[in-house]
PDB file of C-alpha atoms in Angstrom:
ATOM      1  CA  GLY A 217       0.000   0.000   0.000  1.00 55.00           C
ATOM      2  CA  SER A 218       0.976   3.623  -0.351  1.00 49.00           C
ATOM      3  CA  ALA A 219       0.618   4.337   3.359  1.00 51.00           C
ATOM      4  CA  GLY A 220       4.403   4.208   3.797  1.00 50.00           C
ATOM      5  CA  ALA A 221       4.811   7.217   1.528  1.00 53.00           C
ATOM      6  CA  LEU A 222       2.972   9.518   3.923  1.00 52.00           C
ATOM      7  CA  SER A 223       5.223  11.706   5.998  1.00 47.00           C
ATOM      8  CA  PRO A 224       4.919  11.509   9.790  1.00 47.00           C
ATOM      9  CA  PRO A 225       2.083  13.699  11.083  1.00 49.00           C
ATOM     10  CA  THR A 226       4.416  16.032  12.977  1.00 51.00           C
ATOM     11  CA  ALA A 227       6.178  17.233   9.844  1.00 50.00           C
ATOM     12  CA  ALA A 228       2.971  17.341   7.894  1.00 51.00           C
ATOM     13  CA  SER A 229       1.235  19.475  10.432  1.00 65.00           C
ATOM     14  CA  LYS A 230       3.925  22.157  10.503  1.00 85.00           C
ATOM     15  CA  TRP A 231       4.756  22.546   6.814  1.00 88.00           C
ATOM     16  CA  VAL A 232       2.218  23.223   4.110  1.00 90.00           C
ATOM     17  CA  ARG A 233       2.768  22.963   0.381  1.00 92.00           C
ATOM     18  CA  LEU A 234       0.732  25.170  -1.876  1.00 94.00           C
ATOM     19  CA  ASN A 235       0.426  24.807  -5.604  1.00 95.00           C
ATOM     20  CA  VAL A 236      -0.599  28.269  -6.776  1.00 95.00           C
ATOM     21  CA  GLY A 237      -1.353  28.239 -10.473  1.00 94.00           C
ATOM     22  CA  GLY A 238       1.356  25.635 -11.097  1.00 94.00           C
ATOM     23  CA  THR A 239       4.038  27.186  -8.880  1.00 96.00           C
ATOM     24  CA  TYR A 240       4.937  25.597  -5.562  1.00 96.00           C
ATOM     25  CA  PHE A 241       5.190  27.545  -2.348  1.00 96.00           C
ATOM     26  CA  VAL A 242       6.120  26.041   0.979  1.00 95.00           C
ATOM     27  CA  SER A 243       5.175  27.678   4.225  1.00 94.00           C
ATOM     28  CA  THR A 244       4.211  26.830   7.761  1.00 93.00           C
ATOM     29  CA  ARG A 245       0.733  26.553   9.156  1.00 90.00           C
ATOM     30  CA  GLN A 246       1.658  29.226  11.652  1.00 91.00           C
ATOM     31  CA  THR A 247       2.433  31.695   8.848  1.00 93.00           C
ATOM     32  CA  LEU A 248      -0.633  30.834   6.798  1.00 93.00           C
ATOM     33  CA  CYS A 249      -2.859  31.202   9.827  1.00 90.00           C
ATOM     34  CA  ARG A 250      -1.505  34.584  10.813  1.00 91.00           C
ATOM     35  CA  GLU A 251      -4.772  36.053   9.541  1.00 91.00           C
ATOM     36  CA  PRO A 252      -7.513  33.920  11.090  1.00 89.00           C
ATOM     37  CA  LYS A 253     -10.203  35.052   8.634  1.00 90.00           C
ATOM     38  CA  SER A 254      -8.105  34.488   5.558  1.00 93.00           C
ATOM     39  CA  PHE A 255      -8.748  31.896   2.901  1.00 92.00           C
ATOM     40  CA  LEU A 256      -5.317  30.380   3.526  1.00 91.00           C
ATOM     41  CA  CYS A 257      -6.058  29.863   7.183  1.00 89.00           C
ATOM     42  CA  ARG A 258      -9.374  28.215   6.366  1.00 87.00           C
ATOM     43  CA  LEU A 259      -7.626  26.123   3.760  1.00 84.00           C
ATOM     44  CA  CYS A 260      -5.018  24.537   5.974  1.00 77.00           C
ATOM     45  CA  CYS A 261      -6.525  24.790   9.440  1.00 71.00           C
ATOM     46  CA  GLN A 262     -10.034  23.624   8.793  1.00 62.00           C
ATOM     47  CA  ASP A 263      -9.005  21.057   6.288  1.00 53.00           C
ATOM     48  CA  GLY A 264     -12.409  19.512   6.502  1.00 53.00           C
ATOM     49  CA  PRO A 265     -14.817  18.232   3.927  1.00 50.00           C
ATOM     50  CA  GLU A 266     -16.743  21.506   4.025  1.00 50.00           C
ATOM     51  CA  LEU A 267     -14.002  23.441   2.243  1.00 54.00           C
ATOM     52  CA  GLY A 268     -13.409  20.553  -0.129  1.00 55.00           C
ATOM     53  CA  SER A 269      -9.896  21.697  -0.903  1.00 66.00           C
ATOM     54  CA  ASP A 270      -8.262  19.965  -3.826  1.00 82.00           C
ATOM     55  CA  LYS A 271      -4.749  18.656  -3.538  1.00 88.00           C
ATOM     56  CA  ASP A 272      -2.467  17.648  -6.353  1.00 88.00           C
ATOM     57  CA  GLU A 273      -0.546  14.394  -6.521  1.00 89.00           C
ATOM     58  CA  THR A 274       2.208  15.753  -4.277  1.00 88.00           C
ATOM     59  CA  GLY A 275      -0.280  16.617  -1.548  1.00 87.00           C
ATOM     60  CA  ALA A 276      -0.037  20.344  -2.162  1.00 91.00           C
ATOM     61  CA  TYR A 277      -3.159  22.451  -1.887  1.00 91.00           C
ATOM     62  CA  LEU A 278      -4.258  23.562  -5.320  1.00 92.00           C
ATOM     63  CA  ILE A 279      -5.095  27.239  -5.631  1.00 93.00           C
ATOM     64  CA  ASP A 280      -6.127  28.526  -9.017  1.00 93.00           C
ATOM     65  CA  ARG A 281      -4.567  31.977  -8.768  1.00 94.00           C
ATOM     66  CA  ASP A 282      -1.681  33.866 -10.329  1.00 94.00           C
ATOM     67  CA  PRO A 283       1.549  32.805  -8.591  1.00 95.00           C
ATOM     68  CA  THR A 284       3.259  36.054  -9.583  1.00 94.00           C
ATOM     69  CA  TYR A 285       1.359  37.972  -6.956  1.00 95.00           C
ATOM     70  CA  PHE A 286       1.373  35.257  -4.333  1.00 96.00           C
ATOM     71  CA  GLY A 287       4.911  36.048  -3.168  1.00 95.00           C
ATOM     72  CA  PRO A 288       4.061  39.422  -1.622  1.00 95.00           C
ATOM     73  CA  ILE A 289       1.006  37.835   0.029  1.00 95.00           C
ATOM     74  CA  LEU A 290       3.036  35.062   1.619  1.00 96.00           C
ATOM     75  CA  ASN A 291       5.828  37.411   2.647  1.00 95.00           C
ATOM     76  CA  TYR A 292       3.348  39.723   4.251  1.00 96.00           C
ATOM     77  CA  LEU A 293       2.054  36.843   6.355  1.00 95.00           C
ATOM     78  CA  ARG A 294       5.636  35.939   7.260  1.00 95.00           C
ATOM     79  CA  HIS A 295       6.826  39.326   8.469  1.00 94.00           C
ATOM     80  CA  GLY A 296       3.911  41.752   8.317  1.00 93.00           C
ATOM     81  CA  LYS A 297       5.517  44.043   5.748  1.00 93.00           C
ATOM     82  CA  LEU A 298       4.296  44.847   2.283  1.00 93.00           C
ATOM     83  CA  ILE A 299       7.120  44.347  -0.178  1.00 92.00           C
ATOM     84  CA  ILE A 300       6.337  44.508  -3.869  1.00 91.00           C
ATOM     85  CA  ASN A 301       8.931  44.167  -6.602  1.00 89.00           C
ATOM     86  CA  LYS A 302       9.158  47.105  -8.976  1.00 87.00           C
ATOM     87  CA  GLU A 303       7.804  45.126 -11.910  1.00 88.00           C
ATOM     88  CA  LEU A 304       4.750  43.901 -10.036  1.00 91.00           C
ATOM     89  CA  ALA A 305       1.558  45.899 -10.299  1.00 93.00           C
ATOM     90  CA  GLU A 306       0.081  46.874  -6.957  1.00 93.00           C
ATOM     91  CA  GLU A 307      -3.375  46.302  -8.429  1.00 94.00           C
ATOM     92  CA  GLY A 308      -2.475  42.656  -8.968  1.00 95.00           C
ATOM     93  CA  VAL A 309      -1.408  42.260  -5.368  1.00 96.00           C
ATOM     94  CA  LEU A 310      -4.569  44.019  -4.232  1.00 96.00           C
ATOM     95  CA  GLU A 311      -6.668  41.609  -6.262  1.00 96.00           C
ATOM     96  CA  GLU A 312      -4.992  38.619  -4.569  1.00 96.00           C
ATOM     97  CA  ALA A 313      -5.123  40.179  -1.090  1.00 96.00           C
ATOM     98  CA  GLU A 314      -8.856  40.558  -1.578  1.00 96.00           C
ATOM     99  CA  PHE A 315      -9.192  36.998  -2.870  1.00 96.00           C
ATOM    100  CA  TYR A 316      -7.289  35.556   0.082  1.00 95.00           C
ATOM    101  CA  ASN A 317      -9.329  37.831   2.337  1.00 95.00           C
ATOM    102  CA  ILE A 318      -6.451  39.428   4.217  1.00 95.00           C
ATOM    103  CA  ALA A 319      -8.062  42.660   5.334  1.00 94.00           C
ATOM    104  CA  SER A 320      -5.001  44.336   6.809  1.00 94.00           C
ATOM    105  CA  LEU A 321      -3.028  43.679   3.632  1.00 96.00           C
ATOM    106  CA  VAL A 322      -5.833  45.001   1.440  1.00 96.00           C
ATOM    107  CA  ARG A 323      -5.689  48.211   3.454  1.00 95.00           C
ATOM    108  CA  LEU A 324      -1.911  48.443   3.092  1.00 95.00           C
ATOM    109  CA  VAL A 325      -1.938  47.883  -0.659  1.00 95.00           C
ATOM    110  CA  LYS A 326      -4.673  50.471  -1.125  1.00 95.00           C
ATOM    111  CA  GLU A 327      -2.616  52.971   0.863  1.00 93.00           C
ATOM    112  CA  ARG A 328       0.397  52.153  -1.266  1.00 91.00           C
ATOM    113  CA  ILE A 329      -1.567  52.650  -4.481  1.00 90.00           C
ATOM    114  CA  ARG A 330      -2.919  55.943  -3.196  1.00 89.00           C
ATOM    115  CA  ASP A 331       0.528  57.156  -2.177  1.00 86.00           C
ATOM    116  CA  ASN A 332       1.904  56.284  -5.597  1.00 81.00           C
ATOM    117  CA  GLU A 333      -0.884  58.196  -7.279  1.00 79.00           C
ATOM    118  CA  ASN A 334      -0.159  61.170  -5.088  1.00 77.00           C
ATOM    119  CA  ARG A 335       3.518  60.985  -5.889  1.00 75.00           C
ATOM    120  CA  THR A 336       3.217  60.586  -9.623  1.00 66.00           C
ATOM    121  CA  SER A 337      -0.124  62.412  -9.661  1.00 57.00           C
ATOM    122  CA  GLN A 338      -1.265  60.151 -12.457  1.00 53.00           C
ATOM    123  CA  GLY A 339      -4.180  59.411 -10.248  1.00 52.00           C
ATOM    124  CA  PRO A 340      -7.417  61.304 -10.396  1.00 65.00           C
ATOM    125  CA  VAL A 341      -6.425  64.788 -11.447  1.00 71.00           C
ATOM    126  CA  LYS A 342      -7.936  67.501  -9.357  1.00 80.00           C
ATOM    127  CA  HIS A 343      -9.224  70.614 -11.056  1.00 80.00           C
ATOM    128  CA  VAL A 344      -9.774  74.075  -9.734  1.00 86.00           C
ATOM    129  CA  TYR A 345     -12.665  75.870 -11.369  1.00 85.00           C
ATOM    130  CA  ARG A 346     -13.188  79.554 -11.565  1.00 85.00           C
ATOM    131  CA  VAL A 347     -16.219  81.421 -12.816  1.00 87.00           C
ATOM    132  CA  LEU A 348     -15.621  84.844 -14.330  1.00 84.00           C
ATOM    133  CA  GLN A 349     -18.316  87.239 -15.282  1.00 84.00           C
ATOM    134  CA  CYS A 350     -17.663  89.356 -18.315  1.00 83.00           C
ATOM    135  CA  GLN A 351     -19.269  91.211 -21.127  1.00 82.00           C
ATOM    136  CA  GLU A 352     -19.389  90.142 -24.706  1.00 79.00           C
ATOM    137  CA  GLU A 353     -16.696  92.505 -25.875  1.00 80.00           C
ATOM    138  CA  GLU A 354     -14.302  91.397 -23.151  1.00 82.00           C
ATOM    139  CA  LEU A 355     -14.678  87.741 -23.975  1.00 79.00           C
ATOM    140  CA  THR A 356     -12.099  87.291 -26.692  1.00 78.00           C
ATOM    141  CA  GLN A 357      -9.548  89.287 -24.815  1.00 79.00           C
ATOM    142  CA  MET A 358     -10.112  87.293 -21.664  1.00 77.00           C
ATOM    143  CA  VAL A 359      -9.889  83.929 -23.371  1.00 73.00           C
ATOM    144  CA  SER A 360      -6.742  84.910 -25.204  1.00 76.00           C
ATOM    145  CA  THR A 361      -5.017  86.162 -22.077  1.00 77.00           C
ATOM    146  CA  MET A 362      -5.786  83.233 -19.817  1.00 74.00           C
ATOM    147  CA  SER A 363      -2.633  82.406 -17.928  1.00 72.00           C
ATOM    148  CA  ASP A 364      -0.648  79.481 -16.574  1.00 71.00           C
ATOM    149  CA  GLY A 365      -2.628  76.403 -17.380  1.00 79.00           C
ATOM    150  CA  TRP A 366      -6.126  77.786 -17.150  1.00 83.00           C
ATOM    151  CA  LYS A 367      -8.355  76.078 -19.632  1.00 83.00           C
ATOM    152  CA  PHE A 368     -11.592  77.402 -21.028  1.00 82.00           C
ATOM    153  CA  GLU A 369     -14.475  75.122 -20.032  1.00 85.00           C
ATOM    154  CA  GLN A 370     -17.858  76.630 -20.612  1.00 84.00           C
ATOM    155  CA  LEU A 371     -19.661  79.777 -21.510  1.00 83.00           C
ATOM    156  CA  ILE A 372     -23.015  80.597 -20.008  1.00 84.00           C
ATOM    157  CA  SER A 373     -24.995  83.474 -21.346  1.00 84.00           C
ATOM    158  CA  ILE A 374     -26.882  85.284 -18.639  1.00 83.00           C
ATOM    159  CA  GLY A 375     -28.652  87.679 -20.938  1.00 75.00           C
ATOM    160  CA  SER A 376     -28.120  91.351 -21.237  1.00 67.00           C
ATOM    161  CA  SER A 377     -27.840  93.171 -17.969  1.00 56.00           C
ATOM    162  CA  TYR A 378     -28.474  96.610 -19.234  1.00 58.00           C
ATOM    163  CA  ASN A 379     -29.519  98.258 -22.423  1.00 57.00           C
ATOM    164  CA  TYR A 380     -29.039 101.871 -22.972  1.00 56.00           C
ATOM    165  CA  GLY A 381     -27.857 103.536 -26.014  1.00 53.00           C
ATOM    166  CA  ASN A 382     -28.657 101.527 -29.065  1.00 53.00           C
ATOM    167  CA  GLU A 383     -27.048  98.199 -28.251  1.00 60.00           C
ATOM    168  CA  ASP A 384     -27.463  95.432 -25.725  1.00 65.00           C
ATOM    169  CA  GLN A 385     -24.351  94.237 -23.999  1.00 71.00           C
ATOM    170  CA  ALA A 386     -24.670  90.527 -23.448  1.00 79.00           C
ATOM    171  CA  GLU A 387     -23.239  89.245 -20.196  1.00 85.00           C
ATOM    172  CA  PHE A 388     -21.584  85.891 -19.891  1.00 84.00           C
ATOM    173  CA  LEU A 389     -20.325  83.641 -17.183  1.00 86.00           C
ATOM    174  CA  CYS A 390     -17.103  82.127 -18.289  1.00 85.00           C
ATOM    175  CA  VAL A 391     -16.001  78.913 -16.555  1.00 87.00           C
ATOM    176  CA  VAL A 392     -12.301  78.120 -16.614  1.00 87.00           C
ATOM    177  CA  SER A 393     -10.441  75.269 -14.996  1.00 87.00           C
ATOM    178  CA  ARG A 394      -6.903  74.415 -14.146  1.00 86.00           C
ATOM    179  CA  GLU A 395      -5.286  71.131 -13.204  1.00 82.00           C
ATOM    180  CA  LEU A 396      -4.012  70.954  -9.710  1.00 76.00           C
ATOM    181  CA  ASN A 397      -0.928  68.980 -10.527  1.00 64.00           C
ATOM    182  CA  ASN A 398       0.812  69.845  -7.340  1.00 53.00           C
ATOM    183  CA  SER A 399      -1.182  67.145  -5.643  1.00 44.00           C
ATOM    184  CA  THR A 400      -0.269  68.143  -2.109  1.00 48.00           C
ATOM    185  CA  ASN A 401      -2.752  71.018  -2.189  1.00 46.00           C
ATOM    186  CA  GLY A 402      -5.693  68.828  -2.932  1.00 45.00           C
ATOM    187  CA  ILE A 403      -4.972  65.852  -0.792  1.00 47.00           C
ATOM    188  CA  VAL A 404      -5.840  65.707   2.831  1.00 47.00           C
ATOM    189  CA  LYS A 405      -3.754  63.218   4.703  1.00 48.00           C
ATOM    190  CA  GLU A 406      -5.560  61.370   7.427  1.00 47.00           C
ATOM    191  CA  PRO A 407      -4.089  61.974  10.842  1.00 47.00           C
ATOM    192  CA  SER A 408      -3.900  58.215  11.335  1.00 46.00           C
ATOM    193  CA  GLU A 409      -1.048  58.035   8.874  1.00 47.00           C
ATOM    194  CA  LYS A 410       0.829  60.701  10.749  1.00 48.00           C
ATOM    195  CA  ALA A 411       0.466  58.800  13.970  1.00 47.00           C
ATOM    196  CA  LYS A 412       2.326  55.819  12.592  1.00 45.00           C
ATOM    197  CA  VAL A 413       5.896  55.512  13.728  1.00 48.00           C
TER     198      VAL A 413
END
């Protein structure tokens, strides 16, 4: 029989093999159960029929996820730090953190993504809008002399405000906007982040 091939229960209970999308990872139960609510903890600690976890022929738990992003997940469980290689997309790690249901890691990755957006300001661009009131004859001059990054957005006619003499002067509201690319102005940092040591 194949019973002899099974490793002694002591070794088996400490070390866990995971087959994530065809790549093997080895870790300890203690590491995988660092987050009690996580999928990995349920996988190897309640290895009961109710989770119905599949194992491959080597006895490794099969997880149909991208192994590329599993490294940062496992390392986070090992030492509590979020370390992502330059070529890895944070969004990919976020996706996996959400799949494995590791709430604290999800929060960390989201913070990291937000910080990156703030730094490179490729994130949501903030705009400042200004509404200027002017008369018809001033319009062209005003549009042509708009300065430093102000962009013309919209013109709203508010009718003529006065008519004396022989001609009505139409009045307009002119909406202009400017990108706030110096993202520090627009972003309010939560005090919680300041409190961290």
